[in-house]
PDB file of C-alpha atoms in Angstrom:
ATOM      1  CA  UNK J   1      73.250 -50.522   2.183  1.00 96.00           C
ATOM      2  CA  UNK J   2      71.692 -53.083   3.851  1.00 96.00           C
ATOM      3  CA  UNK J   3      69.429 -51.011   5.867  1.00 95.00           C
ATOM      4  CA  UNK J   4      68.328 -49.525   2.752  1.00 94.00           C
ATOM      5  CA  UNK J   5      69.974 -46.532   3.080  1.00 92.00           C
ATOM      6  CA  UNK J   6      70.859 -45.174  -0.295  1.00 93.00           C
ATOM      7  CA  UNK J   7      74.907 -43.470  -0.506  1.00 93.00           C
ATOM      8  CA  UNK J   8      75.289 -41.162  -3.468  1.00 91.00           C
ATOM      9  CA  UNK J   9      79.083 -40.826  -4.076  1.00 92.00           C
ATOM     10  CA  UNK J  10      80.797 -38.104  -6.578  1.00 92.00           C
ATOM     11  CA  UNK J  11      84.536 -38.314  -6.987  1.00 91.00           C
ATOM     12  CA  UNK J  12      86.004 -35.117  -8.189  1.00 89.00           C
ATOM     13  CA  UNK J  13      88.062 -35.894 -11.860  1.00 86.00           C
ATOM     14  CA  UNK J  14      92.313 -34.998 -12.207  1.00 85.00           C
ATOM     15  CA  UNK J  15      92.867 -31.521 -11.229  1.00 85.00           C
ATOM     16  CA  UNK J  16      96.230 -30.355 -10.533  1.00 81.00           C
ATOM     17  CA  UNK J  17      96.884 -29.895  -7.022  1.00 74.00           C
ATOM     18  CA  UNK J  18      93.406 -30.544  -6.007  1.00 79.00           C
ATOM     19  CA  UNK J  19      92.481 -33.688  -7.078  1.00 84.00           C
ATOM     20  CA  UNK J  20      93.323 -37.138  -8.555  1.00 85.00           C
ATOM     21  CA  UNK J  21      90.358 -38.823  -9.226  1.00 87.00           C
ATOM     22  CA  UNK J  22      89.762 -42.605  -8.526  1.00 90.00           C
ATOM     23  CA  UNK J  23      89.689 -46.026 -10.438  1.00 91.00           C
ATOM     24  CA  UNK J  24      86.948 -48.358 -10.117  1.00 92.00           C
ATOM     25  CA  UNK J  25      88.318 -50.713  -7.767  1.00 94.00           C
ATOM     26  CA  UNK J  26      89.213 -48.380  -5.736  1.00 94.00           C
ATOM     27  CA  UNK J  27      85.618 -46.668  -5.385  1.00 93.00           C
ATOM     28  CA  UNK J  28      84.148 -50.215  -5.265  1.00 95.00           C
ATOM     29  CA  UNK J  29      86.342 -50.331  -2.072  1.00 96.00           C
ATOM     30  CA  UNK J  30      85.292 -47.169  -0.356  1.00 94.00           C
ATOM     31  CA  UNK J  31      81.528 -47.841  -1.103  1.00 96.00           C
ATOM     32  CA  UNK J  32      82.560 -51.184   0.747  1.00 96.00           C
ATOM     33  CA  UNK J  33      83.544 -49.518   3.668  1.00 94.00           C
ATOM     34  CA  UNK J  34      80.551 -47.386   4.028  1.00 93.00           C
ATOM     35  CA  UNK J  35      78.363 -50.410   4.040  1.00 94.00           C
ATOM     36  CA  UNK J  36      77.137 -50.659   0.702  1.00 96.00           C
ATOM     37  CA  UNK J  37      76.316 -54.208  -0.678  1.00 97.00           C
ATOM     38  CA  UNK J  38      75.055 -53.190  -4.256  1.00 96.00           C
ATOM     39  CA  UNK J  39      76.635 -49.997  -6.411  1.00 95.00           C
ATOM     40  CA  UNK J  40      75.843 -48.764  -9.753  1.00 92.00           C
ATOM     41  CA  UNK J  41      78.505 -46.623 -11.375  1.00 89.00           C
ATOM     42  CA  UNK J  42      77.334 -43.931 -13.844  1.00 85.00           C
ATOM     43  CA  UNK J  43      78.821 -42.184 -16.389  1.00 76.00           C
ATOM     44  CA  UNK J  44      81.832 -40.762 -14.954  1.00 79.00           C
ATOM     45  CA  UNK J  45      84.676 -37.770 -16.238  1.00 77.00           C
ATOM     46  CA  UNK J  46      84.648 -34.413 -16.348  1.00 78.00           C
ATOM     47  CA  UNK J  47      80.701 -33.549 -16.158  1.00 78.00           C
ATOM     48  CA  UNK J  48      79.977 -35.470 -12.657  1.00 85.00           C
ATOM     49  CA  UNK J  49      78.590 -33.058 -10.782  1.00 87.00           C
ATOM     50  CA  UNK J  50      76.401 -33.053  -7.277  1.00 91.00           C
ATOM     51  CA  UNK J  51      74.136 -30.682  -6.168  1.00 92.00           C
ATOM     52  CA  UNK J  52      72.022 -30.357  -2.941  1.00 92.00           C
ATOM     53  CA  UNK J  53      69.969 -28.001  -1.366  1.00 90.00           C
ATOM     54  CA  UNK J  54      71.985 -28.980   2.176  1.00 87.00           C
ATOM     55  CA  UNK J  55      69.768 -29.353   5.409  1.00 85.00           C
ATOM     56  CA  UNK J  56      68.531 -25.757   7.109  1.00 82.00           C
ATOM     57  CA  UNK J  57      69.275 -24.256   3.534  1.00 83.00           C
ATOM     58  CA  UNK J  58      66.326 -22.927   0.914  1.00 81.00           C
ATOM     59  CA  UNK J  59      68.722 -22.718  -2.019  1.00 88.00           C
ATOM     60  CA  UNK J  60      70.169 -25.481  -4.302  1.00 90.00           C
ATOM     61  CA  UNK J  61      73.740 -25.617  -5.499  1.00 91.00           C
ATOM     62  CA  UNK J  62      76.818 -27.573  -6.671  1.00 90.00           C
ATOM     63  CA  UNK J  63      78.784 -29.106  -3.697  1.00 90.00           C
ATOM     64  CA  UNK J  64      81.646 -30.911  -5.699  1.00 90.00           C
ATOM     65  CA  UNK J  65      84.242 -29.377  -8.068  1.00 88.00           C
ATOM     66  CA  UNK J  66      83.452 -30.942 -11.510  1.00 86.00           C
ATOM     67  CA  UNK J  67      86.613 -31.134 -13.161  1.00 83.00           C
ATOM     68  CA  UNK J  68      85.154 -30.019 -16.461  1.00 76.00           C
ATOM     69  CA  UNK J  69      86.234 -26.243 -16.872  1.00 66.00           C
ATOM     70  CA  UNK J  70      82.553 -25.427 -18.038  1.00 63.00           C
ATOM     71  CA  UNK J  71      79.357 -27.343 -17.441  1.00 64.00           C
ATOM     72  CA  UNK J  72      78.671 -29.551 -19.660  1.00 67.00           C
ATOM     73  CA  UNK J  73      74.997 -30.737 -21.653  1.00 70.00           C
ATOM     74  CA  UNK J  74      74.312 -33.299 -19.561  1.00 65.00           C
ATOM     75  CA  UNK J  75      70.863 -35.834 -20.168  1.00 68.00           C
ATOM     76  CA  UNK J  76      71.998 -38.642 -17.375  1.00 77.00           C
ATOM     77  CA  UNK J  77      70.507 -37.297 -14.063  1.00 83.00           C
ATOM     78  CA  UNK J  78      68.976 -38.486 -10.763  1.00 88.00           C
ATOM     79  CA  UNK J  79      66.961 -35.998  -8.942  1.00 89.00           C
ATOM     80  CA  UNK J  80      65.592 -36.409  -5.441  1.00 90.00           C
ATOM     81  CA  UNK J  81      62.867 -34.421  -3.807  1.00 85.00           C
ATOM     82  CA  UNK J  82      61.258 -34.257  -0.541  1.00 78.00           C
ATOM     83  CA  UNK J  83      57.482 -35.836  -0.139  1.00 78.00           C
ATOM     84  CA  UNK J  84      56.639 -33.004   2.481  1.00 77.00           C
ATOM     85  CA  UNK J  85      56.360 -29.482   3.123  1.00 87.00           C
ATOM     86  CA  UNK J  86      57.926 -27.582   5.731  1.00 90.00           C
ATOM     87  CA  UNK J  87      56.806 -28.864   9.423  1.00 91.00           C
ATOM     88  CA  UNK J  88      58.225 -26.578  12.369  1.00 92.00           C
ATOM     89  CA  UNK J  89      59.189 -29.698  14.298  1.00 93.00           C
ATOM     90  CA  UNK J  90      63.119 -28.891  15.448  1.00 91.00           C
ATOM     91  CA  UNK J  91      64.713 -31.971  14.088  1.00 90.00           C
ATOM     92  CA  UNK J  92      68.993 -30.811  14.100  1.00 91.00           C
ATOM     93  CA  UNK J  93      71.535 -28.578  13.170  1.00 94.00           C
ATOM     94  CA  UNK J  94      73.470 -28.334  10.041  1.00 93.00           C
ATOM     95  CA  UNK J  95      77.068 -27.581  10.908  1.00 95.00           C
ATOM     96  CA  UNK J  96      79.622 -25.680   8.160  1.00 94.00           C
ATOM     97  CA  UNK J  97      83.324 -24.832   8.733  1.00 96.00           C
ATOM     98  CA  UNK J  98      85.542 -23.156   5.968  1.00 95.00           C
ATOM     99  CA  UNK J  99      87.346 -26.251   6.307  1.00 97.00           C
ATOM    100  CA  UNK J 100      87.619 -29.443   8.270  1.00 97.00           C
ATOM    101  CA  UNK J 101      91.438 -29.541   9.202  1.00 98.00           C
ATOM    102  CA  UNK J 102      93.037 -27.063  11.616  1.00 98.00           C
ATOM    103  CA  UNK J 103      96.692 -27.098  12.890  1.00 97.00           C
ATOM    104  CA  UNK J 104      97.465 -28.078  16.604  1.00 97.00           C
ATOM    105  CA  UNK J 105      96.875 -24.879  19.126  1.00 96.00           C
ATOM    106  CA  UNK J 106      95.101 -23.087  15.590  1.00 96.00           C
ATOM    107  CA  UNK J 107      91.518 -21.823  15.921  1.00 97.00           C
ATOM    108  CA  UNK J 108      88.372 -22.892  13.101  1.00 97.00           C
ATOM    109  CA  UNK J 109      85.234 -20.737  13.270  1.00 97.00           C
ATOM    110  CA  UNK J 110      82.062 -23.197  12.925  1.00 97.00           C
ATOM    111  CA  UNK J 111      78.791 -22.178  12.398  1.00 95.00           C
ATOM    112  CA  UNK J 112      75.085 -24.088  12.662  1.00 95.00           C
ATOM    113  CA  UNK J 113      71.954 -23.312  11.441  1.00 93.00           C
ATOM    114  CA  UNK J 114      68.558 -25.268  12.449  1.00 93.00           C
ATOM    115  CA  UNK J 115      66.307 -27.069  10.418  1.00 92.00           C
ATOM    116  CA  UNK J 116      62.966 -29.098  10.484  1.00 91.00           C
ATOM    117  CA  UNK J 117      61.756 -32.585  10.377  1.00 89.00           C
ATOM    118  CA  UNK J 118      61.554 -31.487   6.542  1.00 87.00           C
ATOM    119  CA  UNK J 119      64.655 -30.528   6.398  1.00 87.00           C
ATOM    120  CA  UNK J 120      63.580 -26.526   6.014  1.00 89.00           C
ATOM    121  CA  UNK J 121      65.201 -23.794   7.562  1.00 91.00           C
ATOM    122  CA  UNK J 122      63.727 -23.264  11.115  1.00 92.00           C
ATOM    123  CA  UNK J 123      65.048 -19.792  13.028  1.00 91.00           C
ATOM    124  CA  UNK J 124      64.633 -19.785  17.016  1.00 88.00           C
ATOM    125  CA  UNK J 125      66.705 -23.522  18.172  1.00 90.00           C
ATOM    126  CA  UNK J 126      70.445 -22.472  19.697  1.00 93.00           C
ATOM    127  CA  UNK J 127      72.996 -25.077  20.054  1.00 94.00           C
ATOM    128  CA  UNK J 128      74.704 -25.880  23.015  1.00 93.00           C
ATOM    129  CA  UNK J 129      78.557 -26.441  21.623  1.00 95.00           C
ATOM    130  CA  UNK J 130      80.510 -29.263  22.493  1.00 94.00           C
ATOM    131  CA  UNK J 131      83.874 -30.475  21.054  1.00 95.00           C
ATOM    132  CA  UNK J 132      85.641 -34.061  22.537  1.00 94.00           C
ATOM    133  CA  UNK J 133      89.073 -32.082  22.043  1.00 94.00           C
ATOM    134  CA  UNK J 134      90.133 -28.826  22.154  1.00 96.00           C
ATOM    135  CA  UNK J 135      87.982 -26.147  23.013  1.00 96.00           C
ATOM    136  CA  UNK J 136      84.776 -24.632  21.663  1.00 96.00           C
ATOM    137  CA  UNK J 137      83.352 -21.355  22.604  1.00 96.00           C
ATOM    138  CA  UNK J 138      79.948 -20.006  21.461  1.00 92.00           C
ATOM    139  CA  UNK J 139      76.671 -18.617  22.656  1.00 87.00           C
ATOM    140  CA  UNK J 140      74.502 -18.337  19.147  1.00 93.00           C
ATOM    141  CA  UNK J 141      74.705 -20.124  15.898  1.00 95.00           C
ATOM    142  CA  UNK J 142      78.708 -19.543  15.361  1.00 96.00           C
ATOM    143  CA  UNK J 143      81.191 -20.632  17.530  1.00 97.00           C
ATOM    144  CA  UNK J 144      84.934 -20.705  17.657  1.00 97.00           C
ATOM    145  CA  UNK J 145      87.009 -24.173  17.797  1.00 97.00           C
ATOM    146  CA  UNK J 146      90.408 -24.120  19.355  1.00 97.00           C
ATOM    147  CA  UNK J 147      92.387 -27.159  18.966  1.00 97.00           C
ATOM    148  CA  UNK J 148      94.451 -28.478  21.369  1.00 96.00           C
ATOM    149  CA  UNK J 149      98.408 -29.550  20.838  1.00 96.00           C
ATOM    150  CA  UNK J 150      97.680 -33.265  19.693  1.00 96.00           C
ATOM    151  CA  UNK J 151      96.642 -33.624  16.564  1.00 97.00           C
ATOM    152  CA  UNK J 152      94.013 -36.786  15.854  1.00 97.00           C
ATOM    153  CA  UNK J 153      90.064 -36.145  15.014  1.00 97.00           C
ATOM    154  CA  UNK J 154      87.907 -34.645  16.841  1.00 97.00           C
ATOM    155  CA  UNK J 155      84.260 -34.031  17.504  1.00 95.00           C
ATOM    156  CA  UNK J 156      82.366 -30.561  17.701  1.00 96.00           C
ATOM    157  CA  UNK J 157      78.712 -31.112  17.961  1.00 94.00           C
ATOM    158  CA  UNK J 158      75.849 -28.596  18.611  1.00 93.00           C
ATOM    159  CA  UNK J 159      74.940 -30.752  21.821  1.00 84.00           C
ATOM    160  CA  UNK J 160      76.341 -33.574  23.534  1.00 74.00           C
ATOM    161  CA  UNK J 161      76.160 -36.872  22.098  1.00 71.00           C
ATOM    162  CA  UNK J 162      74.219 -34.948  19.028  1.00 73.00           C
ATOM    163  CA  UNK J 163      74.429 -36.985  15.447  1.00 76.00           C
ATOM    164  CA  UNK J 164      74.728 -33.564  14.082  1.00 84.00           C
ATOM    165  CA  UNK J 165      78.518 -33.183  14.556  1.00 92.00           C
ATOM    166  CA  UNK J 166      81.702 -32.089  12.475  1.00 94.00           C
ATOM    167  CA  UNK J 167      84.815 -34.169  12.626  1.00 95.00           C
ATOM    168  CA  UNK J 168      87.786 -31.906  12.698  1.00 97.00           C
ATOM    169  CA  UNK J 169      91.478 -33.257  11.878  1.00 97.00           C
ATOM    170  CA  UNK J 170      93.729 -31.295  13.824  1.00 98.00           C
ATOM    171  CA  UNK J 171      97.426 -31.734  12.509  1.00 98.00           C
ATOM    172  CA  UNK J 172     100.998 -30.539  13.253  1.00 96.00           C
ATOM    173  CA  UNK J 173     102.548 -31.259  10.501  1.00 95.00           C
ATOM    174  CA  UNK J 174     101.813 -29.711   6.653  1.00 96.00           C
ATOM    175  CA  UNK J 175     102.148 -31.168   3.122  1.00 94.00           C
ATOM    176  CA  UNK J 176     102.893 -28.045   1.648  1.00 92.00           C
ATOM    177  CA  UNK J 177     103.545 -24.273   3.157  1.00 93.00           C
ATOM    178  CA  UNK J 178     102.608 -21.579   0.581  1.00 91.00           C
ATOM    179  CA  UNK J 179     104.019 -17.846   1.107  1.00 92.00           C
ATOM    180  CA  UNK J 180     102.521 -15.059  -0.346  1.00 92.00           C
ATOM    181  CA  UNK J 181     103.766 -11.704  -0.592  1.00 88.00           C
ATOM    182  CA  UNK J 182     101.122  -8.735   0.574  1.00 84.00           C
ATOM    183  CA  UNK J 183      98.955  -7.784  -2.709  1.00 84.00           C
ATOM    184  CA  UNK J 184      99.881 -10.411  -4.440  1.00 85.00           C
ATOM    185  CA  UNK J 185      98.472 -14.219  -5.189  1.00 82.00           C
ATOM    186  CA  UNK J 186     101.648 -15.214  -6.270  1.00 86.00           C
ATOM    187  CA  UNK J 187     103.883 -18.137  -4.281  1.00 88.00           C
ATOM    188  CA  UNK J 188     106.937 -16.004  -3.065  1.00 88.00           C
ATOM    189  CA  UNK J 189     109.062 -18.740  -3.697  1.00 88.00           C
ATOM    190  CA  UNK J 190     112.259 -15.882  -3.687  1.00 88.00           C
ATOM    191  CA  UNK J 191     112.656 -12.588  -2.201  1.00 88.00           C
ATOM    192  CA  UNK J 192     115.292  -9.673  -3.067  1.00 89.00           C
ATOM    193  CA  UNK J 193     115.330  -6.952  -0.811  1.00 90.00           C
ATOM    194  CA  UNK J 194     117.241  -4.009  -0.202  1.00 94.00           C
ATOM    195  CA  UNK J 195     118.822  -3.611   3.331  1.00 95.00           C
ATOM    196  CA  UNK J 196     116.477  -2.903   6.218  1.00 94.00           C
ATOM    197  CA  UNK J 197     113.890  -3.104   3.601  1.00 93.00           C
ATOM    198  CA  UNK J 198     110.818  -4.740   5.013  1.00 93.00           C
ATOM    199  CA  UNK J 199     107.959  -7.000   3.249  1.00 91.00           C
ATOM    200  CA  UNK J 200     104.481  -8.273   4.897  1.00 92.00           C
ATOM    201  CA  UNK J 201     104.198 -11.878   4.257  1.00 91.00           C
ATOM    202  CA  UNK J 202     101.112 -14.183   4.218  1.00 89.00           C
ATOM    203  CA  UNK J 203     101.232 -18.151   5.149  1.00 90.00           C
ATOM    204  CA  UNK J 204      98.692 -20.618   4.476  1.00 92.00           C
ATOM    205  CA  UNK J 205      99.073 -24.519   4.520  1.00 94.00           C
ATOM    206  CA  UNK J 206      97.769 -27.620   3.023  1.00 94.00           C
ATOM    207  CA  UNK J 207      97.271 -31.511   4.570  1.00 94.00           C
ATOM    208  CA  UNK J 208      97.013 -33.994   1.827  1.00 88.00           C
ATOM    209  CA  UNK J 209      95.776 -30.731  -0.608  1.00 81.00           C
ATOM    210  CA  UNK J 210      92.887 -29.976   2.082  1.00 89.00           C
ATOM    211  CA  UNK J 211      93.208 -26.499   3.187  1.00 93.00           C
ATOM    212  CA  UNK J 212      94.533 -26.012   7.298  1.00 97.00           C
ATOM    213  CA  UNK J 213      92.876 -23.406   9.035  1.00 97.00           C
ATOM    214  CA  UNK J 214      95.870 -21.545  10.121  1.00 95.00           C
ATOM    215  CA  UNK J 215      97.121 -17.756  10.903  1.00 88.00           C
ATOM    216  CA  UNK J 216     100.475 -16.575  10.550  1.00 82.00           C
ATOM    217  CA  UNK J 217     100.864 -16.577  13.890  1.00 85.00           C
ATOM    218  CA  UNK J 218     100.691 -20.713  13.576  1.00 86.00           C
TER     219      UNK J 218
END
């Protein structure tokens, strides 16, 4: 960027149903709106892979899905490390959700953990939860969103007006509605029953092949 500031971007390859991948111009225009003013593409296809050990975390590990069905022998990598050791000095929260979309009125369960100026774990720093819509409910390092009925994004931080925050989509409507049949992984895309026979269904929903945090009661 301008400032600097150094983006790295990974585009996950064609998978079915997950993802599509991107051409050139049109990652050239996403690293446009980010800010960037200079880009270097590398070698692309099925072995681009990220890794990070994330902020608050002591363990490093992939955080894309490479669309390569086994890692690959791979000689083309940048690796970053930190310049310091592990200070004490609260510096944020690192916030994680099982997902970042949620369906209008449906709750997401978001959890924080503290790190240093290093970016090191740190234990003892509790957030003070705050969401711009909705609701958010929590008195330790997990708390539990509920959206409201209008879907749009939204903002749950671990303080108010804190950079450290989690953008949460809240939707009503799905791209796709997948039922599942008790035991079973299996889309129960038909169902033959006797009379009075009963079956326990499971729902779960998709926006734009991101997962909804939903219940069957949603």
């Amino acid at each position: 960027r301008e400032d600097g500031t150094v983006i790295f971007y990974t585009i996950d390859g064609r998978q079915s149903g997950y993802s599509v991948g991107a051409t050139y111009a049109q990652v050239a225009q996403r690293l446009q709106e980010l800010g960037c003013v200079t880009a270097v593409a590398l070698d692309g296809g099925a072995s681009t892979t990220l890794g990070a050990t994330l902020p608050g975390s002591s363990s490093f590990g992939v955080v894309n899905r490479p669309s390569s069905a086994g890692r690959r022998l791979n000689n083309t990598i940048l690796l970053v490390t930190p310049n310091s050791a592990p200070t004490g000095a609260a510096a944020g929260f690192y916030l994680t959700s099982p997902t970042q979309v949620v369906i209008a009125g449906g709750e997401l369960t978001v959890s924080a953990q503290a790190y240093d100026t290093a970016g090191c774990p740190l234990s003892g720093p509790i957030p003070e939860w705050t969401a711009t819509g909705g609701s958010i409910a929590g008195d330790g390092l997990t708390a539990l969103y509920t959206a409201g009925a209008e879907p749009g994004t939204y903002v749950v931080s671990p303080s108010e007006g804190d950079a450290d925050a989690l953008h949460i989509r809240v939707v009503d409507t799905l791209s796709r509605l997948r039922i599942t049949r008790s035991g079973s992984s299996a889309a129960a895309n038909t169902l033959e029953l006797e009379t009075e026979e009963a079956v326990e269904l499971s729902a779960t929903g998709t926006w734009w092949n991101l997962p909804v945090a939903m219940d069957n009661s949603d």
